[in-house]
Tab-separated table of C-alpha atoms and ligand atoms in Angstrom:
chain	number	residue	atom	x	y	z
Q	1	MET	CA	23.319	-86.852	-53.811
Q	2	THR	CA	20.115	-88.112	-53.827
Q	3	VAL	CA	16.832	-86.130	-52.875
Q	4	PRO	CA	14.653	-88.996	-51.467
Q	5	ALA	CA	11.369	-89.068	-54.054
Q	6	VAL	CA	8.666	-88.950	-50.896
Q	7	ALA	CA	10.271	-85.279	-50.505
Q	8	LEU	CA	9.884	-84.353	-53.762
Q	9	THR	CA	5.943	-84.862	-53.985
Q	10	PRO	CA	5.298	-82.880	-50.275
Q	11	ARG	CA	2.458	-83.245	-48.816
Q	12	SER	CA	0.830	-80.639	-47.948
Q	13	ASP	CA	-1.579	-83.146	-45.011
Q	14	HIS	CA	0.879	-81.700	-42.584
Q	15	GLY	CA	-0.627	-78.642	-42.424
Q	16	LEU	CA	2.217	-76.855	-41.804
Q	17	GLY	CA	1.798	-74.575	-44.524
Q	18	ALA	CA	2.780	-73.844	-48.726
Q	19	GLY	CA	4.468	-76.349	-49.640
Q	20	ALA	CA	7.695	-75.411	-50.796
Q	21	SER	CA	8.953	-75.305	-54.817
Q	22	ALA	CA	10.686	-78.638	-56.966
Q	23	GLY	CA	13.719	-75.787	-57.125
Q	24	ALA	CA	13.770	-75.306	-53.502
Q	25	LEU	CA	14.342	-78.160	-52.546
Q	26	LEU	CA	16.718	-79.147	-54.694
Q	27	GLU	CA	19.193	-75.788	-54.127
Q	28	LEU	CA	19.088	-77.556	-50.721
Q	29	ALA	CA	20.066	-81.203	-51.616
Q	30	ALA	CA	22.799	-79.513	-53.392
Q	31	ARG	CA	24.005	-77.736	-50.910
Q	32	PRO	CA	27.532	-78.862	-49.382
Q	33	ASP	CA	26.236	-79.554	-45.866
Q	34	PHE	CA	23.462	-81.496	-47.186
Q	35	HIS	CA	24.855	-83.851	-45.657
Q	36	ARG	CA	25.700	-83.114	-41.700
Q	37	TRP	CA	21.937	-81.408	-42.261
Q	38	GLU	CA	20.571	-84.215	-42.937
Q	39	ALA	CA	22.382	-86.133	-39.595
Q	40	GLN	CA	21.300	-82.641	-37.353
Q	41	LEU	CA	17.986	-84.158	-39.028
Q	42	ALA	CA	17.867	-87.119	-37.336
Q	43	ALA	CA	20.040	-86.958	-34.916
Q	44	THR	CA	16.957	-84.656	-32.956
Q	45	GLY	CA	14.461	-87.549	-34.649
Q	46	HIS	CA	13.447	-86.001	-37.356
Q	47	CYS	CA	11.718	-82.678	-35.157
Q	48	ALA	CA	9.748	-80.368	-37.093
Q	49	ARG	CA	9.871	-77.331	-35.455
Q	50	PRO	CA	13.731	-78.932	-33.543
Q	51	VAL	CA	14.907	-75.331	-31.330
Q	52	ARG	CA	17.979	-73.897	-32.649
Q	53	LEU	CA	21.918	-72.607	-30.324
Q	54	GLN	CA	24.710	-71.627	-31.044
Q	55	GLY	CA	27.614	-72.007	-29.387
Q	56	ARG	CA	30.111	-74.091	-28.629
Q	57	ILE	CA	32.413	-76.524	-26.566
Q	58	ASP	CA	35.599	-75.801	-24.617
Q	59	ALA	CA	37.827	-78.314	-23.257
Q	60	ILE	CA	40.272	-76.611	-20.534
Q	61	ASP	CA	42.837	-78.996	-19.627
Q	62	LYS	CA	43.284	-79.361	-15.996
Q	63	ALA	CA	47.058	-79.504	-16.000
Q	64	THR	CA	48.249	-76.890	-17.516
Q	65	GLY	CA	45.560	-74.589	-18.466
Q	66	GLN	CA	45.374	-74.374	-22.464
Q	67	ALA	CA	42.318	-74.249	-23.640
Q	68	ARG	CA	41.035	-76.073	-27.516
Q	69	PRO	CA	37.977	-76.095	-28.746
Q	70	ILE	CA	35.875	-79.045	-29.052
Q	71	TYR	CA	32.848	-78.414	-30.778
Q	72	ASP	CA	31.547	-74.640	-32.656
Q	73	THR	CA	27.912	-74.554	-34.226
Q	74	ASP	CA	29.909	-72.533	-36.811
Q	75	THR	CA	30.726	-75.021	-38.724
Q	76	GLU	CA	27.446	-76.676	-38.686
Q	77	PRO	CA	25.480	-76.344	-41.361
Q	78	GLY	CA	23.033	-73.295	-40.418
Q	79	ALA	CA	25.574	-72.124	-37.903
Q	80	VAL	CA	23.720	-73.484	-35.442
Q	81	LEU	CA	22.722	-76.799	-33.585
Q	82	ARG	CA	19.044	-78.471	-33.695
Q	83	ILE	CA	18.142	-79.822	-30.470
Q	84	PRO	CA	14.536	-81.826	-30.704
Q	85	CYS	CA	11.108	-80.030	-29.549
Q	86	GLY	CA	9.951	-82.290	-26.832
Q	87	ASN	CA	6.390	-80.961	-28.486
Q	88	ARG	CA	3.239	-84.113	-27.599
Q	89	ARG	CA	0.602	-82.891	-29.355
Q	90	GLU	CA	0.980	-84.936	-32.778
Q	91	HIS	CA	-0.193	-82.228	-34.845
Q	92	ALA	CA	2.691	-79.800	-33.296
Q	93	CYS	CA	5.527	-82.457	-34.400
Q	94	PRO	CA	4.408	-86.180	-35.724
Q	95	ALA	CA	7.969	-86.820	-34.887
Q	96	CYS	CA	9.153	-85.798	-31.261
Q	97	SER	CA	5.264	-87.101	-30.642
Q	98	HIS	CA	6.305	-90.491	-31.726
Q	99	VAL	CA	8.835	-90.854	-29.457
Q	100	TYR	CA	6.759	-89.644	-26.488
Q	101	LYS	CA	4.686	-92.243	-27.676
Q	102	ASN	CA	6.896	-94.701	-27.329
Q	103	ASP	CA	8.835	-94.156	-24.334
Q	104	ALA	CA	5.172	-94.181	-22.310
Q	105	ARG	CA	4.422	-97.606	-23.750
Q	106	GLN	CA	8.037	-98.319	-23.069
Q	107	ILE	CA	6.767	-97.283	-19.345
Q	108	ILE	CA	3.813	-98.825	-19.320
Q	109	ARG	CA	5.263	-102.440	-20.608
Q	110	SER	CA	7.927	-102.318	-18.184
Q	111	GLY	CA	6.334	-102.415	-15.428
Q	112	LEU	CA	3.434	-104.868	-16.321
Q	113	THR	CA	6.048	-107.544	-18.128
Q	114	GLY	CA	9.365	-106.646	-16.894
Q	115	GLY	CA	12.778	-104.722	-19.197
Q	116	LYS	CA	14.298	-101.564	-19.142
Q	117	GLY	CA	16.150	-102.396	-15.934
Q	118	ILE	CA	12.777	-103.947	-14.799
Q	119	PRO	CA	12.939	-107.696	-13.953
Q	120	GLU	CA	10.965	-110.139	-15.713
Q	121	SER	CA	9.127	-111.746	-12.451
Q	122	VAL	CA	7.846	-108.435	-11.751
Q	123	ALA	CA	4.786	-110.641	-14.065
Q	124	THR	CA	4.182	-112.325	-11.559
Q	125	HIS	CA	2.879	-109.622	-9.107
Q	126	PRO	CA	-1.070	-109.427	-8.547
Q	127	CYS	CA	-1.991	-105.979	-10.864
Q	128	VAL	CA	-5.344	-104.563	-11.926
Q	129	PHE	CA	-6.511	-102.484	-14.984
Q	130	ALA	CA	-9.616	-100.512	-12.887
Q	131	THR	CA	-11.013	-97.339	-14.667
Q	132	LEU	CA	-11.781	-94.451	-12.043
Q	133	THR	CA	-15.121	-92.204	-14.391
Q	134	ALA	CA	-17.096	-88.662	-13.074
Q	135	PRO	CA	-19.843	-88.748	-11.822
Q	136	GLY	CA	-22.883	-86.863	-13.614
Q	137	PHE	CA	-23.654	-83.990	-13.802
Q	138	GLY	CA	-26.581	-84.083	-16.268
Q	139	PRO	CA	-28.232	-85.812	-18.713
Q	140	VAL	CA	-26.126	-85.720	-21.790
Q	141	HIS	CA	-26.564	-88.239	-24.531
Q	142	THR	CA	-24.285	-91.814	-24.439
Q	143	THR	CA	-23.652	-95.092	-25.819
Q	144	ARG	CA	-24.551	-97.566	-23.212
Q	145	THR	CA	-23.465	-102.106	-23.596
Q	146	ASP	CA	-25.433	-104.476	-21.859
Q	147	ARG	CA	-23.647	-107.358	-20.046
Q	148	ARG	CA	-22.345	-108.824	-23.301
Q	149	GLY	CA	-21.606	-105.751	-24.323
Q	150	HIS	CA	-24.792	-105.327	-27.075
Q	151	LYS	CA	-26.045	-101.524	-27.736
Q	152	LEU	CA	-28.727	-100.249	-25.699
Q	153	PRO	CA	-31.171	-96.686	-26.250
Q	154	CYS	CA	-29.537	-94.017	-24.361
Q	155	ARG	CA	-31.762	-92.751	-22.047
Q	156	PRO	CA	-34.944	-94.658	-23.735
Q	157	ARG	CA	-38.032	-92.745	-20.519
Q	158	ARG	CA	-41.357	-95.057	-21.106
Q	159	ASP	CA	-43.314	-92.763	-18.726
Q	160	ALA	CA	-44.538	-88.881	-20.054
Q	161	SER	CA	-43.716	-87.537	-16.953
Q	162	GLN	CA	-39.855	-88.458	-16.690
Q	163	ARG	CA	-39.292	-87.298	-20.426
Q	164	ARG	CA	-39.077	-83.418	-19.438
Q	165	CYS	CA	-36.865	-81.610	-17.237
Q	166	PRO	CA	-38.328	-79.010	-14.952
Q	167	HIS	CA	-36.756	-76.816	-17.744
Q	168	GLY	CA	-40.121	-78.574	-19.560
Q	169	ARG	CA	-36.797	-80.445	-21.973
Q	170	ASP	CA	-37.652	-83.661	-23.318
Q	171	ILE	CA	-34.074	-85.291	-21.918
Q	172	SER	CA	-35.673	-88.460	-22.938
Q	173	CYS	CA	-33.551	-90.214	-25.955
Q	174	SER	CA	-34.801	-92.904	-27.665
Q	175	ARG	CA	-31.835	-93.734	-29.651
Q	176	THR	CA	-28.779	-96.539	-30.336
Q	177	HIS	CA	-26.261	-93.850	-30.965
Q	178	PRO	CA	-22.828	-94.673	-33.362
Q	179	ASP	CA	-19.064	-94.203	-31.721
Q	180	ASP	CA	-18.968	-91.745	-34.489
Q	181	ASP	CA	-22.382	-89.730	-33.562
Q	182	PRO	CA	-21.395	-85.902	-33.016
Q	183	ARG	CA	-24.690	-85.926	-30.254
Q	184	LEU	CA	-22.474	-87.694	-28.211
Q	185	GLY	CA	-21.959	-85.553	-25.120
Q	186	GLN	CA	-23.975	-82.456	-25.440
Q	187	THR	CA	-26.603	-81.898	-23.010
Q	188	LEU	CA	-30.552	-82.995	-23.826
Q	189	CYS	CA	-30.569	-79.091	-20.916
Q	190	PRO	CA	-28.247	-77.417	-20.762
Q	191	ASP	CA	-30.238	-76.129	-17.525
Q	192	CYS	CA	-29.919	-78.816	-16.067
Q	193	TYR	CA	-26.476	-79.298	-16.308
Q	194	ASP	CA	-23.843	-78.565	-13.352
Q	195	TYR	CA	-21.343	-76.317	-15.045
Q	196	THR	CA	-19.494	-75.663	-12.207
Q	197	GLY	CA	-19.113	-79.128	-10.892
Q	198	HIS	CA	-18.353	-80.525	-14.519
Q	199	VAL	CA	-14.682	-77.519	-14.374
Q	200	LEU	CA	-14.215	-78.116	-10.928
Q	201	PHE	CA	-13.700	-81.431	-11.361
Q	202	ASN	CA	-11.497	-81.558	-14.065
Q	203	ALA	CA	-9.557	-78.682	-12.359
Q	204	CYS	CA	-9.518	-80.749	-8.398
Q	205	GLY	CA	-9.280	-84.247	-10.572
Q	206	PRO	CA	-5.263	-85.055	-9.626
Q	207	ASP	CA	-6.342	-83.634	-5.638
Q	208	LEU	CA	-9.188	-85.964	-5.585
Q	209	TRP	CA	-7.118	-88.952	-7.434
Q	210	ARG	CA	-3.809	-87.898	-5.151
Q	211	ARG	CA	-6.731	-88.619	-2.583
Q	212	PHE	CA	-7.215	-92.133	-3.975
Q	213	VAL	CA	-4.040	-93.177	-3.057
Q	214	ILE	CA	-3.422	-92.322	0.331
Q	215	TYR	CA	-6.832	-93.715	0.800
Q	216	LEU	CA	-6.131	-96.940	-1.071
Q	217	PRO	CA	-3.412	-99.240	1.394
Q	218	ARG	CA	-6.027	-97.639	4.592
Q	219	GLN	CA	-8.422	-99.875	2.892
Q	220	LEU	CA	-6.216	-102.873	1.965
Q	221	ALA	CA	-5.393	-102.460	5.404
Q	222	ARG	CA	-8.541	-102.110	6.734
Q	223	LEU	CA	-9.164	-106.034	4.809
Q	224	VAL	CA	-5.986	-107.853	5.949
Q	225	GLY	CA	-7.222	-106.556	9.689
Q	226	ILE	CA	-3.689	-104.738	10.249
Q	227	THR	CA	-2.410	-101.885	10.842
Q	228	GLN	CA	-1.295	-99.081	7.796
Q	229	LYS	CA	1.383	-99.000	9.868
Q	230	THR	CA	1.881	-103.229	9.732
Q	231	LEU	CA	0.955	-103.177	6.064
Q	232	ARG	CA	3.300	-100.953	4.965
Q	233	GLY	CA	6.799	-103.500	6.008
Q	234	GLN	CA	4.706	-105.746	3.593
Q	235	VAL	CA	3.568	-104.065	0.833
Q	236	LYS	CA	3.479	-101.346	-1.909
Q	237	VAL	CA	0.899	-99.286	-3.851
Q	238	ARG	CA	2.510	-98.924	-7.558
Q	239	PHE	CA	0.780	-97.512	-9.933
Q	240	VAL	CA	1.114	-95.682	-13.521
Q	241	LYS	CA	-2.044	-93.906	-14.683
Q	242	VAL	CA	-3.519	-91.796	-17.915
Q	243	ALA	CA	-5.957	-88.949	-17.682
Q	244	GLU	CA	-8.764	-89.407	-20.906
Q	245	TYR	CA	-11.900	-87.115	-21.499
Q	246	GLN	CA	-15.238	-88.389	-22.280
Q	247	ALA	CA	-17.168	-87.320	-25.152
Q	248	ARG	CA	-19.077	-85.471	-22.713
Q	249	GLY	CA	-15.511	-83.574	-21.265
Q	250	VAL	CA	-15.306	-85.265	-18.141
Q	251	VAL	CA	-12.079	-86.574	-17.329
Q	252	HIS	CA	-11.450	-90.205	-16.508
Q	253	TYR	CA	-8.860	-92.347	-15.372
Q	254	HIS	CA	-7.121	-95.882	-15.888
Q	255	ALA	CA	-4.939	-96.979	-14.254
Q	256	ILE	CA	-2.228	-100.028	-14.098
Q	257	ILE	CA	-2.570	-101.015	-10.044
Q	258	ARG	CA	0.011	-103.282	-8.866
Q	259	LEU	CA	1.372	-104.824	-5.700
Q	260	ASP	CA	5.617	-105.364	-4.836
Q	261	ALA	CA	7.119	-105.829	-1.236
Q	262	PRO	CA	8.450	-102.419	0.003
Q	263	GLY	CA	11.871	-101.383	-1.789
Q	264	GLN	CA	13.110	-100.988	-4.620
Q	265	ASP	CA	13.881	-104.023	-5.832
Q	266	TYR	CA	10.165	-105.301	-7.471
Q	267	GLN	CA	10.362	-108.179	-5.255
Q	268	PRO	CA	6.719	-109.726	-4.994
Q	269	PRO	CA	4.660	-109.152	-2.013
Q	270	PRO	CA	3.310	-112.053	0.918
Q	271	ALA	CA	1.154	-114.378	-0.590
Q	272	ARG	CA	-2.029	-112.648	1.024
Q	273	TYR	CA	-2.197	-110.119	-0.847
Q	274	THR	CA	-3.889	-110.935	-4.628
Q	275	ALA	CA	-5.263	-108.834	-7.365
Q	276	ALA	CA	-9.321	-110.204	-5.817
Q	277	LEU	CA	-8.216	-107.950	-2.444
Q	278	LEU	CA	-6.732	-105.094	-3.830
Q	279	ALA	CA	-9.743	-104.230	-6.498
Q	280	ASP	CA	-12.307	-104.857	-3.502
Q	281	ALA	CA	-9.989	-101.916	-1.597
Q	282	ILE	CA	-9.734	-100.509	-5.436
Q	283	ARG	CA	-13.606	-100.345	-5.071
Q	284	ALA	CA	-13.889	-99.032	-1.004
Q	285	ALA	CA	-11.781	-96.161	-1.683
Q	286	ALA	CA	-12.920	-95.367	-4.822
Q	287	ALA	CA	-16.222	-94.795	-2.464
Q	288	ALA	CA	-15.054	-93.393	0.209
Q	289	VAL	CA	-13.345	-90.489	-1.066
Q	290	PHE	CA	-14.303	-86.585	-1.617
Q	291	LEU	CA	-12.663	-83.971	-2.083
Q	292	ASP	CA	-14.800	-80.801	-0.280
Q	293	THR	CA	-14.093	-77.751	-3.192
Q	294	THR	CA	-15.433	-75.249	-0.523
Q	295	ALA	CA	-12.169	-76.686	1.742
Q	296	HIS	CA	-10.144	-77.556	-1.082
Q	297	LEU	CA	-10.244	-73.686	-2.494
Q	298	THR	CA	-9.854	-71.545	1.055
Q	299	ARG	CA	-6.610	-73.489	1.017
Q	300	LEU	CA	-4.537	-72.959	-1.802
Q	301	ASN	CA	-6.287	-68.745	-1.109
Q	302	LEU	CA	-4.774	-68.998	2.172
Q	303	LYS	CA	-1.507	-71.003	0.647
Q	304	ALA	CA	-1.580	-67.583	-2.358
Q	305	ALA	CA	-1.792	-64.825	0.154
Q	306	GLY	CA	0.315	-66.193	3.250
Q	307	THR	CA	-1.700	-66.439	6.108
Q	308	ASP	CA	-3.895	-68.726	8.473
Q	309	ASP	CA	-6.208	-66.380	8.802
Q	310	THR	CA	-9.430	-67.374	6.767
Q	311	ALA	CA	-10.981	-64.070	7.103
Q	312	ALA	CA	-8.387	-62.388	5.105
Q	313	VAL	CA	-9.325	-64.769	2.132
Q	314	PRO	CA	-12.195	-64.297	-0.275
Q	315	VAL	CA	-14.970	-66.236	1.340
Q	316	VAL	CA	-15.845	-69.212	-1.619
Q	317	GLY	CA	-20.120	-68.878	-2.273
Q	318	ALA	CA	-22.099	-71.327	-2.271
Q	319	ASN	CA	-22.268	-71.288	-6.180
Q	320	LEU	CA	-18.688	-72.800	-5.925
Q	321	ALA	CA	-19.138	-75.723	-3.193
Q	322	ARG	CA	-19.228	-79.170	-3.918
Q	323	ILE	CA	-18.619	-82.722	-2.520
Q	324	LEU	CA	-16.099	-84.465	-5.748
Q	325	ARG	CA	-16.042	-88.048	-6.216
Q	326	PHE	CA	-15.682	-90.522	-8.533
Q	327	GLY	CA	-18.874	-91.936	-10.419
Q	328	ASN	CA	-20.143	-95.050	-9.180
Q	329	GLN	CA	-19.367	-96.995	-12.187
Q	330	VAL	CA	-15.538	-98.032	-10.775
Q	331	ASP	CA	-14.451	-101.000	-13.845
Q	332	VAL	CA	-11.113	-103.014	-11.560
Q	333	ARG	CA	-10.443	-105.947	-13.543
Q	334	THR	CA	-7.681	-108.672	-13.262
Q	335	VAL	CA	-4.141	-109.020	-15.157
Q	336	ARG	CA	-2.861	-110.664	-12.698
Q	337	ALA	CA	-4.401	-112.722	-9.899
Q	338	GLY	CA	-1.260	-113.052	-7.339
Q	339	ILE	CA	1.928	-114.939	-6.894
Q	340	GLY	CA	0.377	-119.175	-7.490
Q	341	LEU	CA	-2.888	-118.358	-8.440
Q	342	PRO	CA	-4.324	-120.176	-11.225
Q	343	GLY	CA	-5.849	-118.048	-13.431
Q	344	THR	CA	-9.441	-117.027	-14.127
Q	345	GLY	CA	-9.829	-117.435	-18.124
Q	346	SER	CA	-10.521	-113.702	-17.855
Q	347	GLU	CA	-7.632	-112.088	-16.765
Q	348	LEU	CA	-6.359	-109.356	-19.794
Q	349	SER	CA	-3.309	-109.729	-21.187
Q	350	ALA	CA	-0.643	-107.839	-19.692
Q	351	GLN	CA	0.136	-106.120	-23.812
Q	352	ALA	CA	-3.181	-105.267	-24.734
Q	353	VAL	CA	-3.295	-103.611	-21.115
Q	354	ALA	CA	0.281	-101.800	-22.276
Q	355	ASN	CA	-1.387	-101.173	-26.142
Q	356	TYR	CA	-5.170	-99.854	-24.758
Q	357	ILE	CA	-3.195	-97.743	-21.862
Q	358	ALA	CA	-0.653	-95.836	-24.307
Q	359	LYS	CA	-3.196	-94.865	-26.086
Q	360	TYR	CA	-4.425	-92.626	-23.433
Q	361	ALA	CA	-1.482	-91.989	-22.580
Q	362	THR	CA	-1.416	-89.677	-26.066
Q	363	LYS	CA	-4.497	-89.216	-27.589
Q	364	THR	CA	-5.845	-87.408	-24.247
Q	365	ILE	CA	-3.379	-84.521	-24.582
Q	366	SER	CA	-6.069	-82.644	-26.316
Q	367	ALA	CA	-9.918	-82.863	-25.586
Q	368	PRO	CA	-11.558	-83.742	-29.396
Q	369	GLY	CA	-12.079	-80.498	-31.742
Q	370	LEU	CA	-10.777	-78.377	-28.714
Q	371	PRO	CA	-8.013	-75.884	-29.360
Q	372	ASP	CA	-4.023	-77.019	-28.062
Q	373	ARG	CA	-3.876	-73.308	-26.851
Q	374	PRO	CA	-6.001	-71.593	-23.830
Q	375	VAL	CA	-8.432	-69.875	-25.769
Q	376	TYR	CA	-8.188	-66.035	-23.778
Q	377	GLY	CA	-11.727	-63.937	-23.568
Q	378	PRO	CA	-15.303	-64.186	-24.336
Q	379	ASN	CA	-14.800	-63.082	-28.449
Q	380	ALA	CA	-11.853	-66.055	-29.485
Q	381	ILE	CA	-14.133	-67.985	-27.652
Q	382	ALA	CA	-17.024	-67.608	-29.472
Q	383	ALA	CA	-15.307	-67.788	-32.818
Q	384	LEU	CA	-14.594	-71.466	-31.599
Q	385	ARG	CA	-16.173	-74.201	-34.102
Q	386	CYS	CA	-17.105	-76.443	-31.167
Q	387	THR	CA	-19.957	-77.488	-29.974
Q	388	THR	CA	-22.192	-74.510	-27.369
Q	389	HIS	CA	-21.451	-77.292	-24.554
Q	390	TYR	CA	-17.611	-77.463	-24.945
Q	391	LYS	CA	-17.905	-73.243	-25.346
Q	392	ARG	CA	-19.835	-73.334	-22.140
Q	393	LEU	CA	-17.618	-74.989	-20.391
Q	394	ILE	CA	-13.994	-73.253	-22.096
Q	395	SER	CA	-16.639	-69.765	-21.053
Q	396	LEU	CA	-17.046	-71.343	-17.839
Q	397	CYS	CA	-13.451	-71.903	-16.937
Q	398	TRP	CA	-12.206	-67.947	-17.802
Q	399	GLU	CA	-14.803	-66.767	-16.241
Q	400	LEU	CA	-13.392	-68.713	-12.541
Q	401	SER	CA	-10.642	-67.640	-13.524
Q	402	LYS	CA	-11.703	-64.156	-12.624
Q	403	HIS	CA	-14.462	-65.533	-9.611
Q	404	PRO	CA	-11.828	-64.060	-6.821
Q	405	ALA	CA	-12.502	-67.546	-3.942
Q	406	ALA	CA	-11.444	-69.506	-7.621
Q	407	ALA	CA	-8.341	-67.869	-9.051
Q	408	GLN	CA	-6.364	-70.086	-7.982
Q	409	LEU	CA	-7.084	-72.686	-9.883
Q	410	GLY	CA	-5.710	-70.442	-13.013
Q	411	LEU	CA	-8.014	-71.360	-14.764
Q	412	ASN	CA	-7.994	-68.909	-17.904
Q	413	ARG	CA	-4.288	-71.340	-18.542
Q	414	TRP	CA	-6.867	-74.389	-19.146
Q	415	THR	CA	-9.572	-73.081	-20.634
Q	416	HIS	CA	-8.227	-75.412	-23.697
Q	417	MET	CA	-8.551	-78.220	-21.836
Q	418	LEU	CA	-11.645	-77.534	-20.004
Q	419	GLY	CA	-10.614	-77.174	-16.810
Q	420	TYR	CA	-7.915	-80.102	-16.497
Q	421	ARG	CA	-4.617	-79.337	-15.078
Q	422	GLY	CA	-3.026	-82.319	-14.604
Q	423	HIS	CA	-0.875	-84.166	-16.011
Q	424	PHE	CA	-1.637	-87.070	-18.927
Q	425	LEU	CA	0.464	-89.919	-17.988
Q	426	THR	CA	1.252	-89.799	-14.096
Q	427	LYS	CA	2.919	-93.014	-12.251
Q	428	SER	CA	4.332	-93.317	-8.770
Q	429	GLN	CA	7.771	-93.862	-7.758
Q	430	CYS	CA	8.959	-97.390	-8.771
Q	431	TYR	CA	6.252	-98.587	-11.351
Q	432	SER	CA	9.063	-98.803	-13.190
Q	433	THR	CA	11.525	-96.920	-15.444
Q	434	THR	CA	11.039	-93.392	-16.173
Q	435	PHE	CA	10.949	-91.002	-18.556
Q	436	THR	CA	14.558	-89.034	-17.955
Q	437	ARG	CA	15.850	-92.778	-18.635
Q	438	LEU	CA	14.771	-93.617	-21.778
Q	439	ARG	CA	15.707	-90.240	-22.763
Q	440	ASN	CA	19.187	-90.654	-20.962
Q	441	ASP	CA	19.848	-94.004	-22.973
Q	442	ARG	CA	19.078	-92.452	-26.301
Q	443	ILE	CA	21.636	-89.801	-25.750
Q	444	THR	CA	24.340	-92.594	-24.867
Q	445	TYR	CA	23.476	-95.005	-27.556
Q	446	ARG	CA	23.339	-92.404	-30.217
Q	447	ARG	CA	27.401	-90.718	-28.365
Q	448	ILE	CA	28.308	-94.120	-28.954
Q	449	GLN	CA	27.251	-95.024	-32.625
Q	450	ARG	CA	28.719	-91.336	-32.947
Q	451	HIS	CA	31.818	-92.085	-31.306
Q	452	PRO	CA	32.519	-96.221	-31.507
Q	453	ASN	CA	36.441	-95.872	-30.243
Q	454	GLY	CA	35.236	-93.746	-27.530
Q	455	GLU	CA	34.903	-90.218	-27.301
Q	456	LYS	CA	38.263	-88.156	-27.652
Q	457	ASP	CA	39.498	-85.029	-26.541
Q	458	PRO	CA	40.900	-82.270	-27.978
Q	459	TRP	CA	44.413	-83.602	-27.460
Q	460	GLY	CA	43.714	-87.340	-29.388
Q	461	ARG	CA	43.528	-88.952	-25.754
Q	462	ASP	CA	40.142	-90.587	-24.214
Q	463	LEU	CA	37.703	-87.896	-22.690
Q	464	ASP	CA	37.847	-88.263	-18.901
Q	465	GLU	CA	36.373	-85.584	-17.058
Q	466	ARG	CA	38.646	-86.197	-14.341
Q	467	THR	CA	41.600	-84.910	-16.830
Q	468	VAL	CA	40.232	-82.139	-18.762
Q	469	LEU	CA	37.328	-78.977	-17.594
Q	470	LEU	CA	34.128	-79.094	-20.804
Q	471	MET	CA	33.022	-75.652	-20.445
Q	472	ALA	CA	30.011	-75.387	-22.510
Q	473	ALA	CA	28.076	-72.066	-24.170
Q	474	TRP	CA	24.506	-71.672	-25.476
Q	475	ARG	CA	22.616	-68.822	-26.418
Q	476	TYR	CA	18.480	-69.584	-28.173
Q	477	ALA	CA	18.900	-69.079	-32.277
Q	478	GLY	CA	15.340	-69.876	-32.265
Q	479	THR	CA	12.565	-72.350	-32.920
Q	480	GLY	CA	11.652	-74.042	-35.715
Q	481	HIS	CA	13.103	-75.116	-39.627
Q	482	VAL	CA	14.548	-71.751	-41.084
Q	483	THR	CA	13.477	-72.449	-44.990
Q	484	THR	CA	9.722	-74.092	-46.371
Q	485	ALA	CA	12.158	-76.907	-47.999
Q	486	GLU	CA	13.810	-77.655	-44.972
Q	487	ARG	CA	10.558	-78.324	-42.884
Q	488	GLN	CA	9.179	-80.561	-45.383
Q	489	LEU	CA	12.330	-82.925	-45.885
Q	490	ALA	CA	11.992	-83.047	-42.441
Q	491	LEU	CA	8.311	-83.901	-41.996
Q	492	ALA	CA	9.463	-86.047	-45.427
Q	493	ALA	CA	12.000	-87.886	-43.367
Q	494	ALA	CA	10.147	-88.315	-40.387
Q	495	ALA	CA	7.088	-89.906	-41.578
Q	496	ARG	CA	9.477	-92.676	-43.226
Q	497	ALA	CA	11.074	-92.923	-40.012
Q	498	ARG	CA	7.588	-93.244	-38.119
Q	499	GLU	CA	6.408	-95.751	-41.118
Q	500	HIS	CA	9.845	-97.429	-40.753
Q	501	ASP	CA	9.425	-98.300	-37.067
Q	502	ARG	CA	5.355	-99.135	-37.276
Q	503	ILE	CA	6.749	-101.810	-40.312
Q	504	ALA	CA	9.787	-102.912	-37.308
Q	505	LYS	CA	6.911	-103.552	-35.505
Q	506	GLU	CA	4.463	-105.677	-37.299
Q	507	GLU	CA	7.716	-107.765	-37.867
Q	508	ILE	CA	8.030	-108.939	-34.243
Q	509	TRP	CA	4.153	-109.016	-33.615
Q	510	MET	CA	4.288	-111.655	-36.324
Q	511	ASN	CA	7.527	-113.625	-35.559
V	601	LIG	ZN1	9.635	-82.271	-32.191
V	602	LIG	ZN1	-29.270	-89.835	-26.979
V	603	LIG	ZN1	-33.594	-79.191	-17.642
């Protein structure tokens, strides 16, 4: 029995508690069921906090009514089955977050270049990469670049009269901030900053995006000069989008938007639908779309109260009334011009876009410097070690959750997200494959590996659910590894597996 060397020199950089002694690790490795434990661990993808289940699966012969056990956790190490926690946050579980990251990358990439059940011809469809930002809520330290990508000073103001805000603060900044400058995203005058608008933008951003998706075909139809109904018969807009926090703590969106023919077979749209046309429609839709928070909050309150009577729900006061829009910096870049159109040479590479957007799909699961769980109440907020700007946003989320008119946003649960309640990766139907499908493919793959000659029932026949009934009974038995030694071996094995994966990928890249 060998203990991996890396496991005997436990690294504590995972922040998961004190290290186990070498003795404890050796003891674990000497256990008779160590190999089975290792195999279970590998089957969870080396999850750092697996869910432990107890239970059994019985097979019942439908013809005879005879029951026999197929599987029982009593035969497993610790009498439990371990299944992956599925947590997407890297510091909560490096292994599961790695699996999620890979799946996100596959989903994004297969919609660009095909694969995973998507035809490769999808790579010829018109496609753009769009970034929709949030509007300004007040002056913050920022990085700006000119057209050639050279960095510009933050907020230079030559005229002394423009340097002071109504609160008497200097709102100019002549610095050129480096990318890691902690000042980035901080306000120049907190009293000038519209914190409520900011939190409402984060909270209602997913609704604003939904409206944008509805407006987009309308704008396409308008540009082509046809009705929406005719448009629906010719083309379908498909997308995948990720949300990213900007330094100021507001969410913006990156999206890959593609045009297909209607239907689920990934056919190209008619040639008149080009990426240039799509880009114009995106700019027009992003400029036109808005969300009136008064109407939106009233709708949420009516729905929650189960009434149509606006007199029966809280009035949305002027303090919460905003017209939310996207910022005017809408960036649309061509990934592919369209069927039969020559490239201009300035197209983005599909691979680069997939990697870029996949990075955000996973990186932005928590905002920088923020806790990964909701922060409840003023005392907990005061104790946070983050910037005053973030603290103000978190406090406001907390206060708004107590505000009768805004309570339906449930912001007390999203304080740590600065009010953002959406998913970080969403896609339209038929953009490409799904997380569920990728997961099921993995399960099938593992099953085939475990039973190369096919699964057998307890009577030695090929398992066929038409002849036997499978009865499963499971009970939750806890979360996480039971001992420090187990946890450390799991983390070390996970790190090795990821390293292996990374090297394999690099080899593919080099070939
Ligand atoms: Zn996990
Ligand atoms: Zn500055
Ligand atoms: Zn001010």
